[in-house]
Coordinates of C-alpha atoms in Angstrom, one line a residue:
X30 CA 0.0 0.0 0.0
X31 CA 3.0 2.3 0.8
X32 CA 4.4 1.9 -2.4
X33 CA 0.7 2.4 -4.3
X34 CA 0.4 5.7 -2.5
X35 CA 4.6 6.8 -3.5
X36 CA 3.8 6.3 -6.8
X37 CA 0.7 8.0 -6.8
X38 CA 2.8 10.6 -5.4
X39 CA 5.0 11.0 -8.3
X40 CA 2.3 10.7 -11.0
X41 CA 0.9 14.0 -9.3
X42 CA 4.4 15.5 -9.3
X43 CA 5.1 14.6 -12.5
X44 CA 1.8 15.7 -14.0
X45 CA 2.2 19.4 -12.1
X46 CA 5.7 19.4 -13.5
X47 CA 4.6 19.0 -17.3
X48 CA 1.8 21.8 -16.7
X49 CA 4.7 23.9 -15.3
X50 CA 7.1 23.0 -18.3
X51 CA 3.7 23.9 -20.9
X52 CA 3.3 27.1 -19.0
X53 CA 6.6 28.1 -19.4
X54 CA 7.0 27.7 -23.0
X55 CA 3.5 29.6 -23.3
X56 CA 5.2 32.4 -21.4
X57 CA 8.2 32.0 -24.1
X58 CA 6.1 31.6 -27.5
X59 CA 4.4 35.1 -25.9
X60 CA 6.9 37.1 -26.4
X61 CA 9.4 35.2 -29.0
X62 CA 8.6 35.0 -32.3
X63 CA 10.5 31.5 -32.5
X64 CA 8.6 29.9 -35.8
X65 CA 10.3 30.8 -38.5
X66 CA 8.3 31.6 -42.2
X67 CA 10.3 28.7 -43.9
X68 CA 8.2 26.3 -41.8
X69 CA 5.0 27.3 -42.7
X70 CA 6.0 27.7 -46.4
X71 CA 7.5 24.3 -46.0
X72 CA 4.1 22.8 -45.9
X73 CA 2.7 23.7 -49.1
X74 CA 2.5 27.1 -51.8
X75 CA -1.6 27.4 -50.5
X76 CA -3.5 28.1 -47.3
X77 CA -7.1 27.8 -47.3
X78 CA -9.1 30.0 -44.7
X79 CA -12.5 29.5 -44.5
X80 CA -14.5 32.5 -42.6
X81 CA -11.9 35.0 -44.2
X82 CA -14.3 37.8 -44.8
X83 CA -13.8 39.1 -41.1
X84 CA -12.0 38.2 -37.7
X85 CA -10.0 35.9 -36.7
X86 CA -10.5 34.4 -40.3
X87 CA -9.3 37.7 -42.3
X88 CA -6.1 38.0 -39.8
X89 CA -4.8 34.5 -40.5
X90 CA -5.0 35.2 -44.2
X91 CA -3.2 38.4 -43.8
X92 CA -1.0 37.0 -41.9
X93 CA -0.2 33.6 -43.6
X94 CA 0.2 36.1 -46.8
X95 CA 2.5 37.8 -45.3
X96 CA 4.3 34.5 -44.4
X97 CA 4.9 33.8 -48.1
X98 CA 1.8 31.2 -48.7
X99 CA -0.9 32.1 -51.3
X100 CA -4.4 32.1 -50.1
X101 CA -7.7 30.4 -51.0
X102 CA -10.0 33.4 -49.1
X103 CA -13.6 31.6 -48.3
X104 CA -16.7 33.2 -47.2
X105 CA -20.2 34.0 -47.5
X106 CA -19.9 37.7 -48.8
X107 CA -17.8 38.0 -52.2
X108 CA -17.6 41.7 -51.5
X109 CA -15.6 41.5 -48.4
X110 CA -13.4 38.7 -49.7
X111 CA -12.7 41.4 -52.7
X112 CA -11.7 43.9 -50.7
X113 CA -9.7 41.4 -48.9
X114 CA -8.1 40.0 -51.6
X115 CA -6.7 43.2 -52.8
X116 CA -5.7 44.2 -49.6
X117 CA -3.7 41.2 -49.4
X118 CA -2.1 41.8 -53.3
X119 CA -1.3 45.2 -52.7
X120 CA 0.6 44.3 -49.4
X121 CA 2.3 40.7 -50.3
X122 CA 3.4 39.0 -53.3
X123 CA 1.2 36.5 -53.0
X124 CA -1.3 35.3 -55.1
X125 CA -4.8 35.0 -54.1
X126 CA -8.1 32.9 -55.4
X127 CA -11.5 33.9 -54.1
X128 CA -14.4 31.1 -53.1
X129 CA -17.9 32.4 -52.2
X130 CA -19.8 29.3 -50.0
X131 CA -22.3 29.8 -47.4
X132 CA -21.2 27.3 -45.0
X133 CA -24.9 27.2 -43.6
X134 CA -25.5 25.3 -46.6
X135 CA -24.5 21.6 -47.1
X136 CA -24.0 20.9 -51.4
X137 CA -21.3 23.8 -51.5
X138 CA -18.5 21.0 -51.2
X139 CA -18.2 19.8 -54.7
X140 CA -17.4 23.0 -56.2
X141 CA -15.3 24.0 -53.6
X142 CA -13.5 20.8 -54.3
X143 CA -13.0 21.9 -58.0
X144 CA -12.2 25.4 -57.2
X145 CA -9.3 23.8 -55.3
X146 CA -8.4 21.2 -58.0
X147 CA -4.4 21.3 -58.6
X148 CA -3.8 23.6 -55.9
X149 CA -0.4 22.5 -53.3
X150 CA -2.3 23.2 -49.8
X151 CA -0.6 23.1 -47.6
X152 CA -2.4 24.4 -45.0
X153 CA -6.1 24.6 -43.8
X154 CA -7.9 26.7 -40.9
X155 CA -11.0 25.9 -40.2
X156 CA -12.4 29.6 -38.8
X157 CA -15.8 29.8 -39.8
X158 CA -18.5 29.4 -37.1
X159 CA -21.7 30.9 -35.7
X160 CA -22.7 31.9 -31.9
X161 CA -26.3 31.9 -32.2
X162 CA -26.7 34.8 -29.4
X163 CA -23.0 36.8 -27.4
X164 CA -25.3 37.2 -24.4
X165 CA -25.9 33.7 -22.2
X166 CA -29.3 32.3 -22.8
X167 CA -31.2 29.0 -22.0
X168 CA -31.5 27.0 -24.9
X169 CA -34.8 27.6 -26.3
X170 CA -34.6 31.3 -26.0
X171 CA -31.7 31.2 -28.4
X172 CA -32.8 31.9 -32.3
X173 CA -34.1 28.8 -34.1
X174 CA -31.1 27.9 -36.3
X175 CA -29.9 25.0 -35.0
X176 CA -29.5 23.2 -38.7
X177 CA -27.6 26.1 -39.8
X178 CA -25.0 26.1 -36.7
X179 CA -24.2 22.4 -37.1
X180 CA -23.8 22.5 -40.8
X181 CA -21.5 25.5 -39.6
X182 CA -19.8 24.6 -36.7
X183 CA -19.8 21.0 -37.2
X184 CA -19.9 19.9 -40.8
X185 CA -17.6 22.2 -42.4
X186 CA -14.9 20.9 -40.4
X187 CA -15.1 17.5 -41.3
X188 CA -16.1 18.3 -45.2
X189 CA -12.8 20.7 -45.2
X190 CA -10.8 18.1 -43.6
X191 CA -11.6 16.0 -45.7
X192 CA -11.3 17.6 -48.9
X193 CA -8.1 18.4 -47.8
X194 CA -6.8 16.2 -45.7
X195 CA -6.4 13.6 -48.4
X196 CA -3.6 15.4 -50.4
X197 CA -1.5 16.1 -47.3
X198 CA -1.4 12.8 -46.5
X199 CA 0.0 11.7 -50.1
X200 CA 2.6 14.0 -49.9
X201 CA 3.3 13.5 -46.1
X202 CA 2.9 16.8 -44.7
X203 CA 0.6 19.6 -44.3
X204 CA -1.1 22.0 -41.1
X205 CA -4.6 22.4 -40.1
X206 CA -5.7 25.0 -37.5
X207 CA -9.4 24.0 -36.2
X208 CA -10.7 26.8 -35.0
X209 CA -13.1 25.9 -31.7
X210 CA -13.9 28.0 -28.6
X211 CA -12.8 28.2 -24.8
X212 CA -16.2 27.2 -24.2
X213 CA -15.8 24.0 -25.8
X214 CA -13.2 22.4 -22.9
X215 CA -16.0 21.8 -20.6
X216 CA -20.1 21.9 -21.0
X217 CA -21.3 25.9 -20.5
X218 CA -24.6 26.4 -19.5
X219 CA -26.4 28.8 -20.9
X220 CA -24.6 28.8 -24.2
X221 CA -25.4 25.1 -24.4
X222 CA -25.5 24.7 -28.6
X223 CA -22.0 26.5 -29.2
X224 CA -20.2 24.9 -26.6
X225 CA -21.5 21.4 -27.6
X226 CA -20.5 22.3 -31.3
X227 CA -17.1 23.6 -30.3
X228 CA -16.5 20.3 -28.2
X229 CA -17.2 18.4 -31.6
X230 CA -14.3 20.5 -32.7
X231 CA -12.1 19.6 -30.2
X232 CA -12.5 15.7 -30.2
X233 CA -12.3 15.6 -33.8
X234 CA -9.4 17.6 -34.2
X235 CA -8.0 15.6 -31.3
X236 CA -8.8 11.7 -32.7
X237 CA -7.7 12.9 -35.8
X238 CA -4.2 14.2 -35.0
X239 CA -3.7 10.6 -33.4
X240 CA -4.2 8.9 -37.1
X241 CA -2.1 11.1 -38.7
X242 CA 0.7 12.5 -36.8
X243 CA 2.9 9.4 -38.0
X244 CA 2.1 10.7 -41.1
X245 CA 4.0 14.0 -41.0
X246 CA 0.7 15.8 -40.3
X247 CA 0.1 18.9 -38.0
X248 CA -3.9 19.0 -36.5
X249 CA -4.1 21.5 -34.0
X250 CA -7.6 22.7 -32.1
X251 CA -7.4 26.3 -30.7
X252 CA -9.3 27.2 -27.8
X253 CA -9.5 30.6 -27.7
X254 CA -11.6 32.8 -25.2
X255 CA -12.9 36.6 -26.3
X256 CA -11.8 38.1 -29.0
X257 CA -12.9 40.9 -30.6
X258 CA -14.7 39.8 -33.8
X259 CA -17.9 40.9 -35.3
X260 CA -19.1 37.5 -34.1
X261 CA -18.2 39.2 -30.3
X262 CA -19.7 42.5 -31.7
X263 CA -16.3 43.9 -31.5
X264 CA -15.7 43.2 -27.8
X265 CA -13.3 46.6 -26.2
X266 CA -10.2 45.1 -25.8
X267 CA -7.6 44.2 -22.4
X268 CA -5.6 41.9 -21.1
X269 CA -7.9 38.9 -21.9
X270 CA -10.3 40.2 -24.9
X271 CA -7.8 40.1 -28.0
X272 CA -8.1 41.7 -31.0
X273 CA -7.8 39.5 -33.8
X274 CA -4.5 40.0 -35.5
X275 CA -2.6 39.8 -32.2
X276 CA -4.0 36.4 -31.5
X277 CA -3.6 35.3 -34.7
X278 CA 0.1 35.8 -34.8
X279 CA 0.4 34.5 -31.0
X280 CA -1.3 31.4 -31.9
X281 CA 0.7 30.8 -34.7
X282 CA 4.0 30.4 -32.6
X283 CA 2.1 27.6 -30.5
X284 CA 1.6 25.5 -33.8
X285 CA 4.3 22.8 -33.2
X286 CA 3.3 22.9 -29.1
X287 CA 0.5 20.0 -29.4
X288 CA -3.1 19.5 -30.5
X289 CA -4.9 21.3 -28.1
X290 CA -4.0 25.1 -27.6
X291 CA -5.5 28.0 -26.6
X292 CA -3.8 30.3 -29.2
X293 CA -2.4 32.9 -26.8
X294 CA -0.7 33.1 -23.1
X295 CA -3.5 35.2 -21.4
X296 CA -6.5 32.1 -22.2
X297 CA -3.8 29.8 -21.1
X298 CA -3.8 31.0 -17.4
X299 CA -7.2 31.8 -17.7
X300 CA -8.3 28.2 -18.7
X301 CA -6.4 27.2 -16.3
X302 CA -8.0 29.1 -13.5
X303 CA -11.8 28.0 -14.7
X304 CA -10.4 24.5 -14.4
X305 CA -10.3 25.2 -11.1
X306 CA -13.4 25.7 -10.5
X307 CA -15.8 22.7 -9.0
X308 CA -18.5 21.1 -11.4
X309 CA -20.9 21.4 -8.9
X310 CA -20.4 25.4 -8.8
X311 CA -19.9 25.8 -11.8
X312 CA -23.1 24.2 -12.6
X313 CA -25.3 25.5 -9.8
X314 CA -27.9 27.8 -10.2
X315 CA -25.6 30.5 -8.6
X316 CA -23.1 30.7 -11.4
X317 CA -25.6 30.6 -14.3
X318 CA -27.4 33.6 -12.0
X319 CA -23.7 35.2 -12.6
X320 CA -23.9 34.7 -16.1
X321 CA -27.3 35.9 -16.2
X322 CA -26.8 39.3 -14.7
X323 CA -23.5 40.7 -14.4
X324 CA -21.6 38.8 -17.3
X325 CA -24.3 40.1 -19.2
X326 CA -24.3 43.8 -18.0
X327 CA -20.2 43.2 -18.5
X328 CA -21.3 42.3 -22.4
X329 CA -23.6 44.7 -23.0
X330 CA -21.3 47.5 -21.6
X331 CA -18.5 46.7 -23.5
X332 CA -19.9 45.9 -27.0
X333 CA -19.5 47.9 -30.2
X334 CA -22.2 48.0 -33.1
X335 CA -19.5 49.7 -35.7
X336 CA -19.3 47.2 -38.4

């Protein structure tokens, strides 16, 4: 029994020593850019963003432009990705093709698939998503578009994936960013569809990197917390509340760190503390009361309507 409990013992040690080691390279990938451009370039001539119109979507196409990579911008407004695509061709060299898809919609695939035909991807993020409602509500006072989040949250993922995932693996290497939530680590009340969604995300992306790692493959799920998207009606910024760009190239420097990240330092120790908190508090009637009032007036205070 004495030995049961000294190797218990050093299971917990060893387990709060590899959470110190992860938090200390967080702390490093923060505020070192160590990743250099040949990597990312070294995994194909094409990266393929879906959600690029706005966000977090639009600042990893900028940014993987500006990387070297040529883009495949995907959205559901052709105007934005215009706008965007010149943006990107006036600032860069690269080259960039335009996709218009409504990913609420579920016979887009095949012609996204020949849009892409004889392109080198080599890398994929998965961005584009819907939050039904920013403000926590129960479940059937959210909007009735529950076919439209899944085919959104849910299906694109794995009709992406697997449009490109196939490819990558015949050439034995490739990177695709899955784009999920902070929410989606444990069950939220009171945003009950998105978290569920985003959890999808996160076990897929997870399983997934498991069958293919041996293959020279990179699948990463990001966990991000607020940022300030039009999705998060342009959430005022601080220490926690990112703005898009900033997280992007943060999240980019954590790409060889595992499968599961939270893109930035500050959701790091913030995850971290929430995992600290009891089930049965955070499921009481108490904390959804929180959520209910003043994470609500906190919302509402600090939202923008500028589009």
């Amino acid at each position: 029994m004495d030995q049961f409990f000294i190797l218990l013992g050093l299971l917990v040690c060893l387990a709060g020593l590899a959470k110190c080691v992860r938090f200390c390279k967080c702390v490093l990938l923060s505020f070192r850019k160590v990743l250099p451009r040949s990597f990312l370039q070294s995994m194909g001539q094409w990266a393929v963003v879906t959600g690029a119109g706005d966000g977090i979507g639009k600042a990893y196409s900028l940014e993987l432009a500006k990387c070297g990579l040529n883009v495949v911008l995907i959205s559901r407004t052709l105007e934005k990705l215009q706008v965007l695509a010149r943006e990107i061709e006036r600032s860069t060299r690269s080259r960039v093709r335009v996709i218009q898809a409504d990913f609420t919609k579920d016979d887009i695939y095949e012609s996204i698939q020949e849009e892409l035909k004889g392109l080198e991807v080599g890398i994929l993020v998965n961005n584009v998503g819907m939050l039904p409602n920013l403000l926590p509500s129960r479940f059937l006072s959210v909007p009735d578009e529950i076919q439209s989040l899944i085919q959104c949250n849910v299906t694109s993922v794995v009709k992406m994936t697997q449009l490109i995932l196939k490819p990558m693996e015949s050439r034995r290497r490739g990177l695709i960013l899955n784009i999920s939530s902070g929410v989606a680590l444990c069950p939220w009340p009171l945003y009950t569809l998105y978290s569920a969604s985003k959890a999808f995300v996160c076990t897929f992306s997870k399983a997934l990197q498991a069958e293919y790692r041996a293959k020279g493959i990179i699948i990463q799920v990001l966990t991000p917390y607020a940022v300030s998207t039009p999705m998060t009606k342009y959430l005022n910024t601080n220490m926690v509340t990112k703005r898009a760009d900033e997280f992007v190239r943060e999240s980019l420097n954590y790409v060889t760190m595992g499968d599961e990240t939270c893109g930035c330092l500050a959701h790091e120790v913030l995850a971290s503390f929430l995992s600290l908190i009891p089930a049965w508090a955070f499921y009481s009637r108490a904390f959804q009361r929180f959520l209910l009032t003043c994470y609500t007036d906190y919302l509402r205070q600090n939202v923008s309507t500028r589009e």
